[in-house]
Amino acid sequence: MGAAALLMLTGGATLAHGAADGTDGAPAPDGGGHAAHSTGTGTGTGTGTGDASGGGKASGASGTGEVGPVGGASRSGGFWMRADGVFSPPGSFVPSDALTYDTALVPAAARIEITQYADRTSHRVGARLRGLVPNRAYGMHVHTSPCAADPASAGPHYQHRASATADPVNEVWLDFRTDRNGDGEAEARHDWGFRDGGARSVIVHDAQGGAGKRVACFTVPFSS
């Protein structure tokens, strides 16, 4: 698996990659070789519970511009990734990789953090969101293409195996419910990882389950 490391800030989104053996400051969470998805603010259904930031912590860059790549080898063969974004409507003066298509449900300046952790036996994707509508259920899935002004540009759900049906075993579901402050988080675990270039974004939906109106999108550089 990749051992490259990258830290940069682009249009309100901070990205960090690194090794998962703890040598670069990234914790190595416990594994898990099955699929699950969490609802609520960190309390999952099945075995998908835990801290959604478990893919690793990194100090983000501040300001604008891009920080040069940094890297290191992973003795364990694993990796972690963290990406942060601040939502803004398409066409905003300050471009962002996090787009809101419905500011009543995902206000401008709401925040999102996506983490990814993988080792030889498990693959975890976590999500944290801040500043949404309090006490509300949202759906969220990993999608195949980057975000754009048209919500449909993000393509369909990423699927491990091509299927006509949507389910959290074959896809990455990150449904969550916000608390009284409008904050929510979720985590999904699988024993499979993403194909190279196959997963490019997460879409926030107005309802939980396999479908729903697309209300926000965040372009994420998922690793394979």
PDB file of N, CA, C and O in Angstrom, residues 37-96:
ATOM      1  N   HIS A  37     -21.673   0.337   9.374  1.00  0.00           N
ATOM      2  CA  HIS A  37     -21.778   1.782   9.258  1.00  0.00           C
ATOM      3  C   HIS A  37     -22.420   2.319  10.507  1.00  0.00           C
ATOM      4  O   HIS A  37     -23.229   1.674  11.144  1.00  0.00           O
ATOM      5  N   SER A  38     -22.013   3.537  10.871  1.00  0.00           N
ATOM      6  CA  SER A  38     -22.428   4.136  12.126  1.00  0.00           C
ATOM      7  C   SER A  38     -23.509   5.166  11.893  1.00  0.00           C
ATOM      8  O   SER A  38     -23.556   5.816  10.861  1.00  0.00           O
ATOM      9  N   THR A  39     -24.371   5.347  12.871  1.00  0.00           N
ATOM     10  CA  THR A  39     -25.338   6.429  12.871  1.00  0.00           C
ATOM     11  C   THR A  39     -25.189   7.171  14.176  1.00  0.00           C
ATOM     12  O   THR A  39     -24.614   6.681  15.129  1.00  0.00           O
ATOM     13  N   GLY A  40     -25.736   8.377  14.224  1.00  0.00           N
ATOM     14  CA  GLY A  40     -25.597   9.162  15.433  1.00  0.00           C
ATOM     15  C   GLY A  40     -24.263   9.867  15.436  1.00  0.00           C
ATOM     16  O   GLY A  40     -23.674  10.154  14.420  1.00  0.00           O
ATOM     17  N   THR A  41     -23.749  10.149  16.634  1.00  0.00           N
ATOM     18  CA  THR A  41     -22.497  10.879  16.769  1.00  0.00           C
ATOM     19  C   THR A  41     -21.429   9.957  17.306  1.00  0.00           C
ATOM     20  O   THR A  41     -20.856  10.160  18.359  1.00  0.00           O
ATOM     21  N   GLY A  42     -21.153   8.894  16.567  1.00  0.00           N
ATOM     22  CA  GLY A  42     -20.075   8.017  16.921  1.00  0.00           C
ATOM     23  C   GLY A  42     -20.534   6.682  17.445  1.00  0.00           C
ATOM     24  O   GLY A  42     -19.719   5.799  17.681  1.00  0.00           O
ATOM     25  N   THR A  43     -21.809   6.478  17.675  1.00  0.00           N
ATOM     26  CA  THR A  43     -22.304   5.202  18.146  1.00  0.00           C
ATOM     27  C   THR A  43     -22.851   4.440  16.972  1.00  0.00           C
ATOM     28  O   THR A  43     -23.823   4.836  16.351  1.00  0.00           O
ATOM     29  N   GLY A  44     -22.239   3.335  16.642  1.00  0.00           N
ATOM     30  CA  GLY A  44     -22.551   2.661  15.402  1.00  0.00           C
ATOM     31  C   GLY A  44     -23.525   1.533  15.562  1.00  0.00           C
ATOM     32  O   GLY A  44     -23.816   1.073  16.652  1.00  0.00           O
ATOM     33  N   THR A  45     -24.026   1.044  14.427  1.00  0.00           N
ATOM     34  CA  THR A  45     -24.794  -0.170  14.406  1.00  0.00           C
ATOM     35  C   THR A  45     -23.837  -1.292  14.081  1.00  0.00           C
ATOM     36  O   THR A  45     -23.060  -1.215  13.155  1.00  0.00           O
ATOM     37  N   GLY A  46     -23.835  -2.345  14.860  1.00  0.00           N
ATOM     38  CA  GLY A  46     -22.887  -3.426  14.651  1.00  0.00           C
ATOM     39  C   GLY A  46     -21.535  -3.050  15.220  1.00  0.00           C
ATOM     40  O   GLY A  46     -21.434  -2.583  16.337  1.00  0.00           O
ATOM     41  N   THR A  47     -20.472  -3.236  14.416  1.00  0.00           N
ATOM     42  CA  THR A  47     -19.122  -3.044  14.933  1.00  0.00           C
ATOM     43  C   THR A  47     -18.452  -1.805  14.378  1.00  0.00           C
ATOM     44  O   THR A  47     -17.247  -1.672  14.443  1.00  0.00           O
ATOM     45  N   GLY A  48     -19.210  -0.884  13.833  1.00  0.00           N
ATOM     46  CA  GLY A  48     -18.615   0.300  13.230  1.00  0.00           C
ATOM     47  C   GLY A  48     -18.469   1.454  14.188  1.00  0.00           C
ATOM     48  O   GLY A  48     -18.422   2.594  13.765  1.00  0.00           O
ATOM     49  N   THR A  49     -18.402   1.194  15.497  1.00  0.00           N
ATOM     50  CA  THR A  49     -18.302   2.279  16.452  1.00  0.00           C
ATOM     51  C   THR A  49     -16.870   2.728  16.583  1.00  0.00           C
ATOM     52  O   THR A  49     -15.933   2.060  16.194  1.00  0.00           O
ATOM     53  N   GLY A  50     -16.692   3.881  17.210  1.00  0.00           N
ATOM     54  CA  GLY A  50     -15.346   4.350  17.482  1.00  0.00           C
ATOM     55  C   GLY A  50     -15.159   5.786  17.058  1.00  0.00           C
ATOM     56  O   GLY A  50     -16.071   6.435  16.565  1.00  0.00           O
ATOM     57  N   ASP A  51     -13.938   6.254  17.253  1.00  0.00           N
ATOM     58  CA  ASP A  51     -13.588   7.618  16.926  1.00  0.00           C
ATOM     59  C   ASP A  51     -13.345   7.724  15.436  1.00  0.00           C
ATOM     60  O   ASP A  51     -12.463   7.083  14.898  1.00  0.00           O
ATOM     61  N   ALA A  52     -14.146   8.520  14.770  1.00  0.00           N
ATOM     62  CA  ALA A  52     -14.031   8.613  13.318  1.00  0.00           C
ATOM     63  C   ALA A  52     -12.724   9.230  12.872  1.00  0.00           C
ATOM     64  O   ALA A  52     -12.386   9.186  11.707  1.00  0.00           O
ATOM     65  N   SER A  53     -11.970   9.805  13.795  1.00  0.00           N
ATOM     66  CA  SER A  53     -10.675  10.358  13.433  1.00  0.00           C
ATOM     67  C   SER A  53      -9.571   9.326  13.563  1.00  0.00           C
ATOM     68  O   SER A  53      -8.403   9.640  13.477  1.00  0.00           O
ATOM     69  N   GLY A  54      -9.927   8.062  13.785  1.00  0.00           N
ATOM     70  CA  GLY A  54      -8.942   7.032  14.029  1.00  0.00           C
ATOM     71  C   GLY A  54      -7.960   6.826  12.912  1.00  0.00           C
ATOM     72  O   GLY A  54      -6.932   6.180  13.106  1.00  0.00           O
ATOM     73  N   GLY A  55      -8.262   7.336  11.713  1.00  0.00           N
ATOM     74  CA  GLY A  55      -7.312   7.194  10.631  1.00  0.00           C
ATOM     75  C   GLY A  55      -6.060   8.016  10.821  1.00  0.00           C
ATOM     76  O   GLY A  55      -5.118   7.878  10.072  1.00  0.00           O
ATOM     77  N   GLY A  56      -5.998   8.871  11.834  1.00  0.00           N
ATOM     78  CA  GLY A  56      -4.777   9.611  12.082  1.00  0.00           C
ATOM     79  C   GLY A  56      -5.030  11.084  12.276  1.00  0.00           C
ATOM     80  O   GLY A  56      -5.965  11.631  11.733  1.00  0.00           O
ATOM     81  N   LYS A  57      -4.211  11.702  13.070  1.00  0.00           N
ATOM     82  CA  LYS A  57      -4.290  13.134  13.307  1.00  0.00           C
ATOM     83  C   LYS A  57      -3.104  13.817  12.651  1.00  0.00           C
ATOM     84  O   LYS A  57      -1.996  13.310  12.643  1.00  0.00           O
ATOM     85  N   ALA A  58      -3.344  14.970  12.126  1.00  0.00           N
ATOM     86  CA  ALA A  58      -2.254  15.738  11.541  1.00  0.00           C
ATOM     87  C   ALA A  58      -2.532  17.202  11.773  1.00  0.00           C
ATOM     88  O   ALA A  58      -3.684  17.621  11.807  1.00  0.00           O
ATOM     89  N   SER A  59      -1.506  17.985  11.925  1.00  0.00           N
ATOM     90  CA  SER A  59      -1.699  19.420  12.076  1.00  0.00           C
ATOM     91  C   SER A  59      -1.888  20.010  10.691  1.00  0.00           C
ATOM     92  O   SER A  59      -1.029  19.873   9.827  1.00  0.00           O
ATOM     93  N   GLY A  60      -3.028  20.650  10.454  1.00  0.00           N
ATOM     94  CA  GLY A  60      -3.331  21.159   9.128  1.00  0.00           C
ATOM     95  C   GLY A  60      -2.585  22.441   8.830  1.00  0.00           C
ATOM     96  O   GLY A  60      -2.145  23.169   9.713  1.00  0.00           O
ATOM     97  N   ALA A  61      -2.462  22.725   7.563  1.00  0.00           N
ATOM     98  CA  ALA A  61      -1.830  23.966   7.151  1.00  0.00           C
ATOM     99  C   ALA A  61      -2.809  25.098   7.345  1.00  0.00           C
ATOM    100  O   ALA A  61      -4.009  24.915   7.362  1.00  0.00           O
ATOM    101  N   SER A  62      -2.310  26.289   7.483  1.00  0.00           N
ATOM    102  CA  SER A  62      -3.169  27.455   7.625  1.00  0.00           C
ATOM    103  C   SER A  62      -2.898  28.398   6.471  1.00  0.00           C
ATOM    104  O   SER A  62      -1.854  28.355   5.848  1.00  0.00           O
ATOM    105  N   GLY A  63      -3.861  29.274   6.225  1.00  0.00           N
ATOM    106  CA  GLY A  63      -3.709  30.202   5.118  1.00  0.00           C
ATOM    107  C   GLY A  63      -4.080  29.544   3.815  1.00  0.00           C
ATOM    108  O   GLY A  63      -4.829  28.592   3.758  1.00  0.00           O
ATOM    109  N   THR A  64      -3.553  30.076   2.725  1.00  0.00           N
ATOM    110  CA  THR A  64      -3.832  29.526   1.417  1.00  0.00           C
ATOM    111  C   THR A  64      -2.541  29.080   0.780  1.00  0.00           C
ATOM    112  O   THR A  64      -1.459  29.305   1.290  1.00  0.00           O
ATOM    113  N   GLY A  65      -2.645  28.443  -0.373  1.00  0.00           N
ATOM    114  CA  GLY A  65      -1.459  27.954  -1.048  1.00  0.00           C
ATOM    115  C   GLY A  65      -1.253  26.476  -0.771  1.00  0.00           C
ATOM    116  O   GLY A  65      -2.083  25.817  -0.177  1.00  0.00           O
ATOM    117  N   GLU A  66      -0.119  25.962  -1.188  1.00  0.00           N
ATOM    118  CA  GLU A  66       0.141  24.536  -1.110  1.00  0.00           C
ATOM    119  C   GLU A  66       1.459  24.277  -0.408  1.00  0.00           C
ATOM    120  O   GLU A  66       2.457  24.942  -0.661  1.00  0.00           O
ATOM    121  N   VAL A  67       1.468  23.318   0.502  1.00  0.00           N
ATOM    122  CA  VAL A  67       2.671  22.911   1.197  1.00  0.00           C
ATOM    123  C   VAL A  67       3.280  21.741   0.446  1.00  0.00           C
ATOM    124  O   VAL A  67       2.576  20.831   0.027  1.00  0.00           O
ATOM    125  N   GLY A  68       4.589  21.752   0.269  1.00  0.00           N
ATOM    126  CA  GLY A  68       5.244  20.690  -0.482  1.00  0.00           C
ATOM    127  C   GLY A  68       5.043  19.333   0.157  1.00  0.00           C
ATOM    128  O   GLY A  68       4.804  19.221   1.363  1.00  0.00           O
ATOM    129  N   PRO A  69       5.121  18.257  -0.628  1.00  0.00           N
ATOM    130  CA  PRO A  69       4.900  16.913  -0.097  1.00  0.00           C
ATOM    131  C   PRO A  69       5.984  16.496   0.877  1.00  0.00           C
ATOM    132  O   PRO A  69       7.144  16.865   0.753  1.00  0.00           O
ATOM    133  N   VAL A  70       5.554  15.745   1.888  1.00  0.00           N
ATOM    134  CA  VAL A  70       6.469  15.108   2.821  1.00  0.00           C
ATOM    135  C   VAL A  70       6.140  13.627   2.818  1.00  0.00           C
ATOM    136  O   VAL A  70       5.019  13.236   2.486  1.00  0.00           O
ATOM    137  N   GLY A  71       7.094  12.774   3.154  1.00  0.00           N
ATOM    138  CA  GLY A  71       6.821  11.349   3.027  1.00  0.00           C
ATOM    139  C   GLY A  71       7.604  10.518   4.013  1.00  0.00           C
ATOM    140  O   GLY A  71       8.497  10.992   4.701  1.00  0.00           O
ATOM    141  N   GLY A  72       7.277   9.251   4.057  1.00  0.00           N
ATOM    142  CA  GLY A  72       7.966   8.305   4.916  1.00  0.00           C
ATOM    143  C   GLY A  72       7.506   6.906   4.578  1.00  0.00           C
ATOM    144  O   GLY A  72       6.418   6.704   4.060  1.00  0.00           O
ATOM    145  N   ALA A  73       8.353   5.948   4.871  1.00  0.00           N
ATOM    146  CA  ALA A  73       8.024   4.547   4.605  1.00  0.00           C
ATOM    147  C   ALA A  73       7.236   3.965   5.760  1.00  0.00           C
ATOM    148  O   ALA A  73       7.443   4.324   6.916  1.00  0.00           O
ATOM    149  N   SER A  74       6.315   3.063   5.457  1.00  0.00           N
ATOM    150  CA  SER A  74       5.502   2.387   6.458  1.00  0.00           C
ATOM    151  C   SER A  74       6.005   0.962   6.650  1.00  0.00           C
ATOM    152  O   SER A  74       5.953   0.150   5.741  1.00  0.00           O
ATOM    153  N   ARG A  75       6.499   0.676   7.830  1.00  0.00           N
ATOM    154  CA  ARG A  75       6.968  -0.677   8.107  1.00  0.00           C
ATOM    155  C   ARG A  75       5.826  -1.690   8.112  1.00  0.00           C
ATOM    156  O   ARG A  75       6.012  -2.852   7.798  1.00  0.00           O
ATOM    157  N   SER A  76       4.620  -1.214   8.481  1.00  0.00           N
ATOM    158  CA  SER A  76       3.485  -2.130   8.591  1.00  0.00           C
ATOM    159  C   SER A  76       2.799  -2.382   7.259  1.00  0.00           C
ATOM    160  O   SER A  76       1.969  -3.270   7.142  1.00  0.00           O
ATOM    161  N   GLY A  77       3.108  -1.562   6.245  1.00  0.00           N
ATOM    162  CA  GLY A  77       2.451  -1.705   4.957  1.00  0.00           C
ATOM    163  C   GLY A  77       1.098  -1.028   4.893  1.00  0.00           C
ATOM    164  O   GLY A  77       0.372  -1.187   3.924  1.00  0.00           O
ATOM    165  N   GLY A  78       0.728  -0.260   5.923  1.00  0.00           N
ATOM    166  CA  GLY A  78      -0.554   0.427   5.938  1.00  0.00           C
ATOM    167  C   GLY A  78      -0.408   1.903   5.600  1.00  0.00           C
ATOM    168  O   GLY A  78       0.683   2.396   5.335  1.00  0.00           O
ATOM    169  N   PHE A  79      -1.531   2.635   5.609  1.00  0.00           N
ATOM    170  CA  PHE A  79      -1.501   4.068   5.360  1.00  0.00           C
ATOM    171  C   PHE A  79      -2.703   4.722   5.999  1.00  0.00           C
ATOM    172  O   PHE A  79      -3.669   4.053   6.371  1.00  0.00           O
ATOM    173  N   TRP A  80      -2.620   6.040   6.153  1.00  0.00           N
ATOM    174  CA  TRP A  80      -3.764   6.808   6.625  1.00  0.00           C
ATOM    175  C   TRP A  80      -3.857   8.093   5.816  1.00  0.00           C
ATOM    176  O   TRP A  80      -2.877   8.537   5.228  1.00  0.00           O
ATOM    177  N   MET A  81      -5.047   8.670   5.805  1.00  0.00           N
ATOM    178  CA  MET A  81      -5.297   9.907   5.079  1.00  0.00           C
ATOM    179  C   MET A  81      -6.318  10.712   5.862  1.00  0.00           C
ATOM    180  O   MET A  81      -7.209  10.153   6.493  1.00  0.00           O
ATOM    181  N   ARG A  82      -6.158  12.017   5.828  1.00  0.00           N
ATOM    182  CA  ARG A  82      -7.125  12.922   6.464  1.00  0.00           C
ATOM    183  C   ARG A  82      -7.330  14.122   5.560  1.00  0.00           C
ATOM    184  O   ARG A  82      -6.366  14.706   5.068  1.00  0.00           O
ATOM    185  N   ALA A  83      -8.595  14.496   5.331  1.00  0.00           N
ATOM    186  CA  ALA A  83      -8.924  15.651   4.496  1.00  0.00           C
ATOM    187  C   ALA A  83      -9.998  16.474   5.185  1.00  0.00           C
ATOM    188  O   ALA A  83     -10.978  15.922   5.688  1.00  0.00           O
ATOM    189  N   ASP A  84      -9.817  17.780   5.228  1.00  0.00           N
ATOM    190  CA  ASP A  84     -10.766  18.694   5.854  1.00  0.00           C
ATOM    191  C   ASP A  84     -11.267  19.700   4.839  1.00  0.00           C
ATOM    192  O   ASP A  84     -10.505  20.127   3.967  1.00  0.00           O
ATOM    193  N   GLY A  85     -12.514  20.097   4.973  1.00  0.00           N
ATOM    194  CA  GLY A  85     -13.061  21.093   4.077  1.00  0.00           C
ATOM    195  C   GLY A  85     -14.071  21.990   4.761  1.00  0.00           C
ATOM    196  O   GLY A  85     -14.660  21.616   5.785  1.00  0.00           O
ATOM    197  N   VAL A  86     -14.268  23.168   4.209  1.00  0.00           N
ATOM    198  CA  VAL A  86     -15.281  24.122   4.671  1.00  0.00           C
ATOM    199  C   VAL A  86     -16.257  24.322   3.514  1.00  0.00           C
ATOM    200  O   VAL A  86     -15.852  24.719   2.417  1.00  0.00           O
ATOM    201  N   PHE A  87     -17.524  24.055   3.749  1.00  0.00           N
ATOM    202  CA  PHE A  87     -18.519  24.104   2.678  1.00  0.00           C
ATOM    203  C   PHE A  87     -18.781  25.534   2.215  1.00  0.00           C
ATOM    204  O   PHE A  87     -18.855  26.471   3.012  1.00  0.00           O
ATOM    205  N   SER A  88     -18.925  25.664   0.917  1.00  0.00           N
ATOM    206  CA  SER A  88     -19.353  26.924   0.318  1.00  0.00           C
ATOM    207  C   SER A  88     -20.159  26.592  -0.930  1.00  0.00           C
ATOM    208  O   SER A  88     -19.993  25.519  -1.520  1.00  0.00           O
ATOM    209  N   PRO A  89     -21.048  27.487  -1.359  1.00  0.00           N
ATOM    210  CA  PRO A  89     -21.841  27.215  -2.568  1.00  0.00           C
ATOM    211  C   PRO A  89     -20.949  27.208  -3.809  1.00  0.00           C
ATOM    212  O   PRO A  89     -19.900  27.852  -3.836  1.00  0.00           O
ATOM    213  N   PRO A  90     -21.349  26.488  -4.841  1.00  0.00           N
ATOM    214  CA  PRO A  90     -20.592  26.528  -6.109  1.00  0.00           C
ATOM    215  C   PRO A  90     -20.476  27.956  -6.620  1.00  0.00           C
ATOM    216  O   PRO A  90     -21.412  28.748  -6.516  1.00  0.00           O
ATOM    217  N   GLY A  91     -19.317  28.288  -7.143  1.00  0.00           N
ATOM    218  CA  GLY A  91     -19.110  29.620  -7.684  1.00  0.00           C
ATOM    219  C   GLY A  91     -18.759  30.674  -6.667  1.00  0.00           C
ATOM    220  O   GLY A  91     -18.704  31.868  -7.002  1.00  0.00           O
ATOM    221  N   SER A  92     -18.492  30.263  -5.421  1.00  0.00           N
ATOM    222  CA  SER A  92     -18.121  31.233  -4.394  1.00  0.00           C
ATOM    223  C   SER A  92     -16.796  31.908  -4.734  1.00  0.00           C
ATOM    224  O   SER A  92     -15.969  31.361  -5.470  1.00  0.00           O
ATOM    225  N   PHE A  93     -16.574  33.072  -4.160  1.00  0.00           N
ATOM    226  CA  PHE A  93     -15.355  33.836  -4.434  1.00  0.00           C
ATOM    227  C   PHE A  93     -14.103  33.030  -4.067  1.00  0.00           C
ATOM    228  O   PHE A  93     -13.106  33.053  -4.777  1.00  0.00           O
ATOM    229  N   VAL A  94     -14.158  32.332  -2.935  1.00  0.00           N
ATOM    230  CA  VAL A  94     -13.055  31.471  -2.529  1.00  0.00           C
ATOM    231  C   VAL A  94     -13.442  30.037  -2.874  1.00  0.00           C
ATOM    232  O   VAL A  94     -14.334  29.461  -2.267  1.00  0.00           O
ATOM    233  N   PRO A  95     -12.812  29.434  -3.874  1.00  0.00           N
ATOM    234  CA  PRO A  95     -13.177  28.072  -4.281  1.00  0.00           C
ATOM    235  C   PRO A  95     -12.913  27.073  -3.151  1.00  0.00           C
ATOM    236  O   PRO A  95     -12.017  27.264  -2.324  1.00  0.00           O
ATOM    237  N   SER A  96     -13.688  26.014  -3.126  1.00  0.00           N
ATOM    238  CA  SER A  96     -13.523  24.985  -2.113  1.00  0.00           C
ATOM    239  C   SER A  96     -13.813  23.625  -2.713  1.00  0.00           C
ATOM    240  O   SER A  96     -14.626  23.502  -3.641  1.00  0.00           O
TER     241      SER A  96
END
